[in-house]
């Protein structure tokens, strides 16, 4: 940023980014499983459930005009009228982020609790954003952020004197600082929580029924299942991840959504290419060149664009450490893609040029272009084109920057959302806000020339 736009402006933009990342997106985004039901039917059921959760408050459920299977629920808050209580519970930063997006507190996430906290007590919940609270502490005076009030389901002694690992609900949030619907066991076969830019990816890839698709780094399976749904469960989606527990999660999500065309494999994507002939009957990786019609590479990255995130612990070394792995994955996918109509989508959940534009610029010239007998070229995505253009300073031309999609949280103007303001805002303005005020994300689309 400093090199690109000057130190003073860069510092201001960086401060805006960190501030925005600490807040949840302005909308909860949920995808309807259109393979099983219509958007209209599920939207009606969801409205009824939210009406129950919000004690009859009238909160709209919007259908995105460019992403027809995506529903948007405004997030109410931050609420400034909540009273902080004497009883306190401290949760880890990851748990705190989940609460800000509508989750309750589960027992494993509780780090500390007041000395006399009992089941049924009202308790104020705080997030330990620096990770300095000692487990089982009766008081914590370090840096903590208030995230709302709830009712404890367990006593202090039950939480910290248990012989084995705790499971289940620890604190039921009744007054979260941000009011978002809870999706715990809510229409699990019909709804899937998914960030808006992640849903854009599947539409940009535009999979067709009967095609063979490769999802290189697929866990937990949000985009995988979206691709299968857009294909009407006809064809084949191969989902890879090198961690067994993550592959299990992909399978669980596919099973919950009743999708059968997804095949999962626990495999390192950098080794998924086999130049020599495959053995007869071999189904899984490694695959021979030109095995797929379309490829999605959601490359490992720093994840700096995730929201909310109140614990900023990235080092420069960590942020830049993903580039070699990303390039190894690029070198595999350039060979895998099939005929001349095939395409490749590269995405990251981050905000830095090191993980995004720079890598793609070097990727074309060093990996996707000169070393490939069938080079790729950057292609402007067809609709939907919802994100902004790429960041300057990465060696790309103005036209190339326009062909990228970049969702930048620092560009969102944070504004409190309450029920009164919702009534006065136009539908198209809410959609525009949802497109801007989301997680950080980056999409590049390549096709074979």
Coordinates of C-alpha atoms in Angstrom, one line a residue:
X1 CA 0.0 0.0 0.0
X2 CA 2.8 2.4 0.9
X3 CA 4.5 1.8 -2.4
X4 CA 1.3 2.1 -4.3
X5 CA -0.5 5.2 -3.0
X6 CA 1.8 7.0 -0.5
X7 CA 2.5 6.6 3.1
X8 CA -0.1 9.0 4.6
X9 CA -3.0 7.7 2.5
X10 CA -1.9 4.1 3.0
X11 CA -1.8 4.5 6.8
X12 CA -5.4 6.0 6.7
X13 CA -6.6 3.1 4.5
X14 CA -4.9 0.5 6.7
X15 CA -6.6 1.9 9.8
X16 CA -9.9 1.8 8.0
X17 CA -9.3 -1.8 7.1
X18 CA -8.5 -2.9 10.6
X19 CA -11.5 -1.1 12.0
X20 CA -13.9 -2.6 9.5
X21 CA -12.4 -6.1 9.9
X22 CA -13.3 -6.0 13.6
X23 CA -17.0 -5.7 12.8
X24 CA -19.2 -8.3 11.1
X25 CA -20.5 -7.7 7.6
X26 CA -23.7 -5.7 7.4
X27 CA -25.7 -8.7 6.2
X28 CA -25.9 -12.4 7.1
X29 CA -25.7 -14.2 3.8
X30 CA -27.3 -17.6 3.3
X31 CA -27.6 -19.8 0.2
X32 CA -30.7 -21.8 -0.6
X33 CA -30.2 -25.4 -1.8
X34 CA -32.2 -25.0 -5.0
X35 CA -31.6 -28.6 -5.8
X36 CA -34.2 -29.5 -3.2
X37 CA -36.5 -26.5 -3.0
X38 CA -37.4 -23.2 -4.5
X39 CA -36.0 -19.9 -3.2
X40 CA -39.5 -18.5 -2.6
X41 CA -40.5 -21.5 -0.5
X42 CA -37.4 -21.5 1.7
X43 CA -37.5 -17.7 2.0
X44 CA -41.0 -17.9 3.5
X45 CA -39.9 -20.5 6.0
X46 CA -36.8 -18.5 6.9
X47 CA -38.9 -15.4 7.5
X48 CA -41.1 -17.3 10.0
X49 CA -38.0 -18.6 11.9
X50 CA -36.4 -15.1 12.1
X51 CA -39.8 -13.7 13.3
X52 CA -39.7 -16.2 16.2
X53 CA -36.0 -15.6 17.0
X54 CA -36.4 -11.8 17.0
X55 CA -39.5 -11.7 19.2
X56 CA -41.8 -10.6 16.4
X57 CA -39.4 -7.8 15.2
X58 CA -39.9 -7.1 11.5
X59 CA -36.6 -7.7 9.7
X60 CA -36.6 -8.2 6.0
X61 CA -35.1 -11.1 4.1
X62 CA -33.8 -9.9 0.7
X63 CA -33.1 -12.0 -2.4
X64 CA -30.0 -10.9 -4.2
X65 CA -30.9 -9.8 -7.7
X66 CA -27.7 -11.1 -9.3
X67 CA -27.2 -14.2 -7.2
X68 CA -30.7 -15.6 -7.2
X69 CA -30.1 -18.4 -4.6
X70 CA -28.7 -15.9 -2.1
X71 CA -30.7 -14.4 0.7
X72 CA -29.6 -11.5 2.8
X73 CA -30.6 -10.7 6.4
X74 CA -29.6 -7.3 7.8
X75 CA -27.4 -7.4 10.9
X76 CA -28.9 -5.1 13.6
X77 CA -26.2 -3.2 15.6
X78 CA -24.0 -2.4 17.2
X79 CA -26.4 -2.0 20.0
X80 CA -25.4 0.7 22.6
X81 CA -28.2 0.2 25.0
X82 CA -27.0 -3.1 26.6
X83 CA -26.2 -3.1 30.3
X84 CA -23.0 -4.8 31.4
X85 CA -23.5 -7.3 34.2
X86 CA -21.5 -8.3 37.3
X87 CA -21.2 -11.9 36.2
X88 CA -18.6 -12.2 33.3
X89 CA -17.5 -14.9 31.0
X90 CA -14.4 -14.6 28.8
X91 CA -14.3 -16.5 25.5
X92 CA -11.5 -16.9 22.9
X93 CA -11.2 -14.6 19.9
X94 CA -12.5 -17.2 17.5
X95 CA -15.5 -17.9 19.6
X96 CA -16.1 -14.2 20.0
X97 CA -16.1 -13.7 16.2
X98 CA -18.7 -16.4 15.9
X99 CA -20.9 -14.8 18.5
X100 CA -20.7 -11.5 16.5
X101 CA -22.2 -13.3 13.5
X102 CA -25.1 -14.8 15.4
X103 CA -23.8 -17.9 17.2
X104 CA -24.3 -18.9 20.8
X105 CA -21.3 -19.7 23.1
X106 CA -20.4 -23.4 23.2
X107 CA -18.7 -24.8 26.3
X108 CA -15.2 -25.4 24.7
X109 CA -15.0 -21.7 23.8
X110 CA -15.3 -20.4 27.4
X111 CA -11.9 -19.5 28.9
X112 CA -12.9 -17.8 32.1
X113 CA -15.9 -17.2 34.3
X114 CA -16.8 -15.3 37.4
X115 CA -16.2 -17.1 40.8
X116 CA -19.8 -17.7 41.6
X117 CA -21.4 -18.2 38.2
X118 CA -24.2 -20.8 38.2
X119 CA -26.4 -22.3 35.5
X120 CA -29.2 -20.0 34.7
X121 CA -27.3 -16.8 35.6
X122 CA -27.4 -13.8 33.4
X123 CA -23.8 -13.2 32.3
X124 CA -21.9 -10.6 30.2
X125 CA -19.7 -12.2 27.5
X126 CA -16.3 -10.7 26.5
X127 CA -13.8 -11.7 23.9
X128 CA -10.1 -12.1 24.8
X129 CA -8.7 -10.6 21.7
X130 CA -5.0 -11.0 22.7
X131 CA -5.2 -14.6 23.9
X132 CA -3.8 -13.7 27.4
X133 CA -6.6 -15.0 29.7
X134 CA -5.6 -18.1 31.6
X135 CA -8.1 -20.9 31.4
X136 CA -10.2 -21.2 34.6
X137 CA -9.3 -17.6 35.8
X138 CA -11.9 -16.1 38.1
X139 CA -11.2 -12.6 36.9
X140 CA -9.5 -11.1 33.8
X141 CA -8.3 -7.5 33.7
X142 CA -6.6 -7.7 30.3
X143 CA -7.8 -6.4 27.0
X144 CA -11.3 -7.7 26.4
X145 CA -14.2 -6.7 24.1
X146 CA -17.9 -6.8 25.2
X147 CA -19.9 -8.8 22.8
X148 CA -23.3 -9.2 24.6
X149 CA -25.3 -10.8 27.4
X150 CA -26.5 -14.3 27.7
X151 CA -27.8 -17.0 30.1
X152 CA -25.3 -19.6 31.3
X153 CA -26.3 -23.2 30.7
X154 CA -23.5 -24.4 33.0
X155 CA -22.0 -23.4 36.3
X156 CA -18.4 -22.4 36.7
X157 CA -17.5 -25.7 38.4
X158 CA -19.2 -27.7 35.6
X159 CA -17.1 -25.9 33.0
X160 CA -13.7 -26.1 34.6
X161 CA -13.9 -29.1 36.9
X162 CA -15.1 -31.6 34.3
X163 CA -13.1 -34.8 33.9
X164 CA -13.5 -34.9 30.1
X165 CA -13.8 -32.5 27.3
X166 CA -17.0 -30.5 27.4
X167 CA -19.6 -30.4 24.5
X168 CA -22.8 -28.5 23.9
X169 CA -24.2 -25.1 24.7
X170 CA -22.4 -23.1 27.3
X171 CA -24.1 -19.7 27.1
X172 CA -27.3 -18.9 25.2
X173 CA -26.9 -15.3 23.9
X174 CA -30.1 -13.3 24.5
X175 CA -28.7 -9.8 24.0
X176 CA -25.8 -9.9 21.5
X177 CA -24.2 -6.6 20.6
X178 CA -25.0 -7.5 16.9
X179 CA -28.4 -9.1 16.4
X180 CA -28.0 -11.9 13.7
X181 CA -30.2 -15.0 13.3
X182 CA -28.9 -18.3 14.7
X183 CA -28.7 -21.0 12.1
X184 CA -28.1 -23.9 14.5
X185 CA -30.1 -26.8 13.1
X186 CA -32.2 -24.3 11.1
X187 CA -33.4 -26.0 7.8
X188 CA -30.0 -27.7 7.5
X189 CA -30.8 -29.5 4.2
X190 CA -32.1 -26.3 2.6
X191 CA -29.8 -23.5 3.8
X192 CA -26.0 -23.0 3.8
X193 CA -24.3 -20.1 5.5
X194 CA -21.9 -18.6 2.9
X195 CA -20.2 -15.2 2.5
X196 CA -21.4 -13.2 -0.5
X197 CA -18.1 -13.2 -2.4
X198 CA -17.8 -17.0 -2.1
X199 CA -21.2 -17.3 -3.7
X200 CA -20.0 -15.1 -6.6
X201 CA -17.2 -17.5 -7.3
X202 CA -19.5 -20.4 -8.4
X203 CA -21.5 -18.2 -10.7
X204 CA -18.3 -16.8 -12.3
X205 CA -17.1 -20.4 -12.9
X206 CA -20.5 -21.2 -14.4
X207 CA -20.4 -25.0 -14.2
X208 CA -22.7 -26.9 -16.6
X209 CA -24.6 -30.1 -15.9
X210 CA -22.6 -33.2 -17.0
X211 CA -19.2 -31.5 -16.7
X212 CA -16.2 -32.6 -14.6
X213 CA -15.1 -30.0 -12.2
X214 CA -12.0 -29.9 -9.9
X215 CA -12.1 -28.0 -6.6
X216 CA -8.5 -28.0 -5.5
X217 CA -8.6 -26.8 -1.9
X218 CA -12.2 -27.6 -1.2
X219 CA -12.8 -27.6 2.6
X220 CA -15.3 -27.0 4.2
X221 CA -17.2 -27.5 1.0
X222 CA -19.3 -24.3 0.6
X223 CA -18.2 -23.6 -3.0
X224 CA -18.1 -27.4 -3.7
X225 CA -21.7 -27.9 -2.8
X226 CA -22.7 -24.7 -4.6
X227 CA -21.1 -25.9 -7.8
X228 CA -22.9 -29.2 -7.5
X229 CA -26.2 -27.4 -7.0
X230 CA -25.7 -25.2 -10.0
X231 CA -25.0 -28.3 -12.0
X232 CA -28.3 -29.8 -10.8
X233 CA -26.3 -32.6 -9.2
X234 CA -25.5 -33.9 -12.8
X235 CA -21.8 -34.5 -13.6
X236 CA -18.9 -34.8 -11.3
X237 CA -17.3 -32.4 -8.7
X238 CA -13.9 -33.7 -7.4
X239 CA -13.1 -32.1 -4.1
X240 CA -9.6 -32.3 -2.7
X241 CA -8.1 -31.4 0.7
X242 CA -5.0 -32.7 2.4
X243 CA -6.4 -32.8 5.9
X244 CA -8.7 -35.7 6.7
X245 CA -11.0 -33.9 9.2
X246 CA -11.6 -31.2 6.6
X247 CA -12.5 -33.8 4.0
X248 CA -14.9 -35.3 6.5
X249 CA -16.6 -31.9 6.8
X250 CA -17.0 -31.7 3.0
X251 CA -18.7 -35.1 3.0
X252 CA -21.0 -34.0 5.9
X253 CA -22.1 -30.9 4.0
X254 CA -22.7 -32.8 0.8
X255 CA -24.7 -35.4 2.6
X256 CA -26.8 -32.7 4.5
X257 CA -27.6 -31.0 1.2
X258 CA -28.5 -34.4 -0.4
X259 CA -25.9 -33.9 -3.2
X260 CA -24.5 -37.1 -4.8
X261 CA -22.2 -35.9 -7.6
X262 CA -19.4 -34.8 -5.2
X263 CA -16.5 -37.1 -4.8
X264 CA -14.0 -36.3 -2.0
X265 CA -10.4 -37.3 -1.7
X266 CA -7.8 -36.6 1.1
X267 CA -4.9 -35.5 -1.1
X268 CA -2.3 -32.8 -1.4
X269 CA -3.3 -30.6 -4.4
X270 CA 0.4 -29.9 -5.3
X271 CA 0.8 -33.6 -6.0
X272 CA -2.5 -34.1 -7.9
X273 CA -0.9 -34.3 -11.3
X274 CA 0.2 -37.6 -12.9
X275 CA 2.1 -37.2 -16.2
X276 CA 2.2 -40.9 -17.0
X277 CA -0.8 -43.1 -17.8
X278 CA -3.2 -43.9 -15.0
X279 CA -3.9 -47.4 -13.9
X280 CA -7.1 -48.9 -15.2
X281 CA -10.0 -48.3 -12.8
X282 CA -8.2 -45.6 -10.9
X283 CA -10.8 -43.0 -9.7
X284 CA -9.0 -40.6 -7.5
X285 CA -5.8 -38.5 -7.7
X286 CA -3.3 -38.0 -9.1
X287 CA -5.0 -37.2 -12.4
X288 CA -3.6 -37.1 -15.9
X289 CA -3.3 -33.7 -17.8
X290 CA -6.5 -32.1 -19.2
X291 CA -8.8 -34.2 -17.0
X292 CA -11.3 -31.4 -16.2
X293 CA -13.6 -28.9 -17.8
X294 CA -13.3 -26.3 -15.2
X295 CA -11.1 -25.9 -12.1
X296 CA -11.6 -23.9 -8.9
X297 CA -8.5 -23.0 -6.9
X298 CA -9.4 -21.3 -3.6
X299 CA -5.7 -21.0 -2.8
X300 CA -4.5 -21.1 0.8
X301 CA -3.8 -17.5 2.0
X302 CA -3.4 -15.3 5.0
X303 CA -7.1 -15.0 5.5
X304 CA -6.7 -11.3 6.3
X305 CA -10.1 -10.5 4.8
X306 CA -12.2 -12.6 7.2
X307 CA -14.7 -10.7 9.3
X308 CA -15.2 -10.2 12.1
X309 CA -11.6 -10.5 13.3
X310 CA -10.6 -8.5 16.4
X311 CA -7.3 -10.4 16.9
X312 CA -4.7 -9.2 14.4
X313 CA -1.8 -11.5 14.9
X314 CA -0.3 -11.7 11.3
X315 CA 3.4 -11.2 10.8
X316 CA 5.0 -10.1 7.6
X317 CA 6.6 -13.5 7.3
X318 CA 3.2 -15.3 7.6
X319 CA 1.4 -13.0 5.1
X320 CA 4.1 -13.6 2.5
X321 CA 4.6 -17.3 3.2
X322 CA 1.7 -18.5 1.0
X323 CA 3.1 -17.4 -2.3
X324 CA 5.4 -20.5 -3.0
X325 CA 2.5 -22.9 -2.2
X326 CA 0.1 -20.9 -4.4
X327 CA 2.5 -21.1 -7.3
X328 CA 3.0 -24.8 -6.9
X329 CA -0.8 -25.2 -7.1
X330 CA -0.9 -23.0 -10.1
X331 CA 1.6 -25.2 -11.9
X332 CA -0.6 -28.2 -11.4
X333 CA -3.9 -26.6 -12.5
X334 CA -2.5 -25.1 -15.7
X335 CA -1.9 -28.7 -17.0
X336 CA -5.1 -30.2 -15.7
X337 CA -7.6 -28.0 -17.5
X338 CA -9.1 -29.6 -20.6
X339 CA -10.2 -28.4 -23.9
X340 CA -10.1 -24.8 -25.3
X341 CA -13.4 -23.8 -23.7
X342 CA -12.2 -24.7 -20.2
X343 CA -11.5 -22.2 -17.5
X344 CA -9.8 -21.7 -14.1
X345 CA -10.9 -19.6 -11.2
X346 CA -8.3 -18.4 -8.6
X347 CA -9.6 -17.0 -5.3
X348 CA -8.2 -15.9 -2.0
X349 CA -9.8 -14.6 1.2
X350 CA -7.4 -11.8 1.8
X351 CA -6.8 -8.1 1.1
X352 CA -3.0 -7.9 0.2
X353 CA -1.4 -7.6 -3.2
X354 CA 1.2 -10.2 -2.2
X355 CA -1.5 -12.8 -2.0
X356 CA -3.6 -11.5 -4.9
X357 CA -2.6 -9.3 -7.9
X358 CA 1.1 -9.8 -7.6
X359 CA 0.8 -13.5 -7.6
X360 CA -1.6 -13.6 -10.5
X361 CA 0.7 -11.3 -12.6
X362 CA 3.7 -13.5 -11.9
X363 CA 1.4 -16.5 -12.2
X364 CA 0.5 -15.8 -15.9
X365 CA 4.1 -15.0 -16.9
X366 CA 5.9 -17.6 -14.8
X367 CA 3.4 -20.5 -14.6
X368 CA 0.3 -20.2 -16.7
X369 CA 1.9 -18.7 -19.8
X370 CA 5.4 -19.4 -21.1
X371 CA 5.7 -22.9 -19.6
X372 CA 2.4 -24.2 -20.9
X373 CA 1.7 -25.4 -24.4
X374 CA -1.9 -24.2 -24.1
X375 CA -1.5 -20.9 -22.2
X376 CA -4.2 -19.2 -20.1
X377 CA -5.2 -15.6 -20.3
X378 CA -7.0 -13.5 -17.9
X379 CA -10.6 -13.1 -18.8
X380 CA -13.2 -10.6 -17.6
X381 CA -15.9 -12.5 -15.8
X382 CA -19.4 -12.4 -17.2
X383 CA -22.1 -11.5 -14.8
X384 CA -22.1 -11.3 -11.9
X385 CA -19.3 -8.7 -11.7
X386 CA -20.0 -7.4 -8.2
X387 CA -16.5 -6.8 -6.8
X388 CA -14.3 -3.8 -7.5
X389 CA -11.3 -3.8 -9.7
X390 CA -7.8 -5.0 -8.6
X391 CA -5.4 -3.0 -6.5
X392 CA -2.9 -0.8 -8.2
X393 CA 0.8 -1.3 -7.7
X394 CA 1.1 -4.9 -8.8
X395 CA 2.3 -4.4 -12.3
X396 CA -1.0 -4.9 -14.0
X397 CA -2.5 -2.6 -16.7
X398 CA -5.7 -0.7 -16.0
X399 CA -7.6 -3.0 -18.3
X400 CA -6.2 -6.1 -16.5
X401 CA -7.3 -4.6 -13.1
X402 CA -10.8 -4.2 -14.4
X403 CA -10.9 -7.9 -15.2
X404 CA -10.4 -8.9 -11.6
X405 CA -13.0 -8.8 -8.8
X406 CA -11.7 -7.5 -5.4
X407 CA -13.9 -7.1 -2.4
X408 CA -12.2 -4.6 0.0
X409 CA -13.6 -4.2 3.5
X410 CA -11.8 -0.9 3.9
X411 CA -14.0 0.7 1.3
X412 CA -17.2 -0.1 3.2
X413 CA -18.6 2.9 5.2
X414 CA -19.6 1.3 8.5
X415 CA -23.0 2.6 9.8
X416 CA -25.1 1.4 12.7
X417 CA -28.2 -0.6 11.5
X418 CA -31.4 -0.4 13.5
X419 CA -35.0 -1.2 12.7
X420 CA -36.0 2.4 12.2
X421 CA -33.3 3.0 9.6
X422 CA -34.1 -0.2 7.8
X423 CA -37.6 1.1 7.1
X424 CA -36.4 4.2 5.3
X425 CA -33.6 2.6 3.2
X426 CA -34.5 1.6 -0.4
X427 CA -34.1 -2.0 -1.5
X428 CA -31.5 -1.2 -4.1
X429 CA -29.4 0.7 -1.5
X430 CA -29.5 -2.3 0.9
X431 CA -28.2 -4.6 -2.0
X432 CA -25.5 -2.1 -2.8
X433 CA -24.5 -2.1 0.9
X434 CA -24.4 -5.9 1.0
X435 CA -22.1 -6.0 -2.0
X436 CA -19.6 -3.6 -0.4
X437 CA -19.8 -4.4 3.3
X438 CA -18.7 -8.0 3.2
X439 CA -15.5 -10.1 3.8
X440 CA -12.3 -9.3 1.9
X441 CA -12.0 -11.5 -1.2
X442 CA -10.3 -11.8 -4.6
X443 CA -11.4 -13.5 -7.8
X444 CA -9.4 -14.0 -11.0
X445 CA -10.8 -15.9 -14.0
X446 CA -8.6 -17.5 -16.7
X447 CA -9.5 -19.3 -19.9
X448 CA -7.4 -21.2 -22.4
X449 CA -6.6 -19.4 -25.5

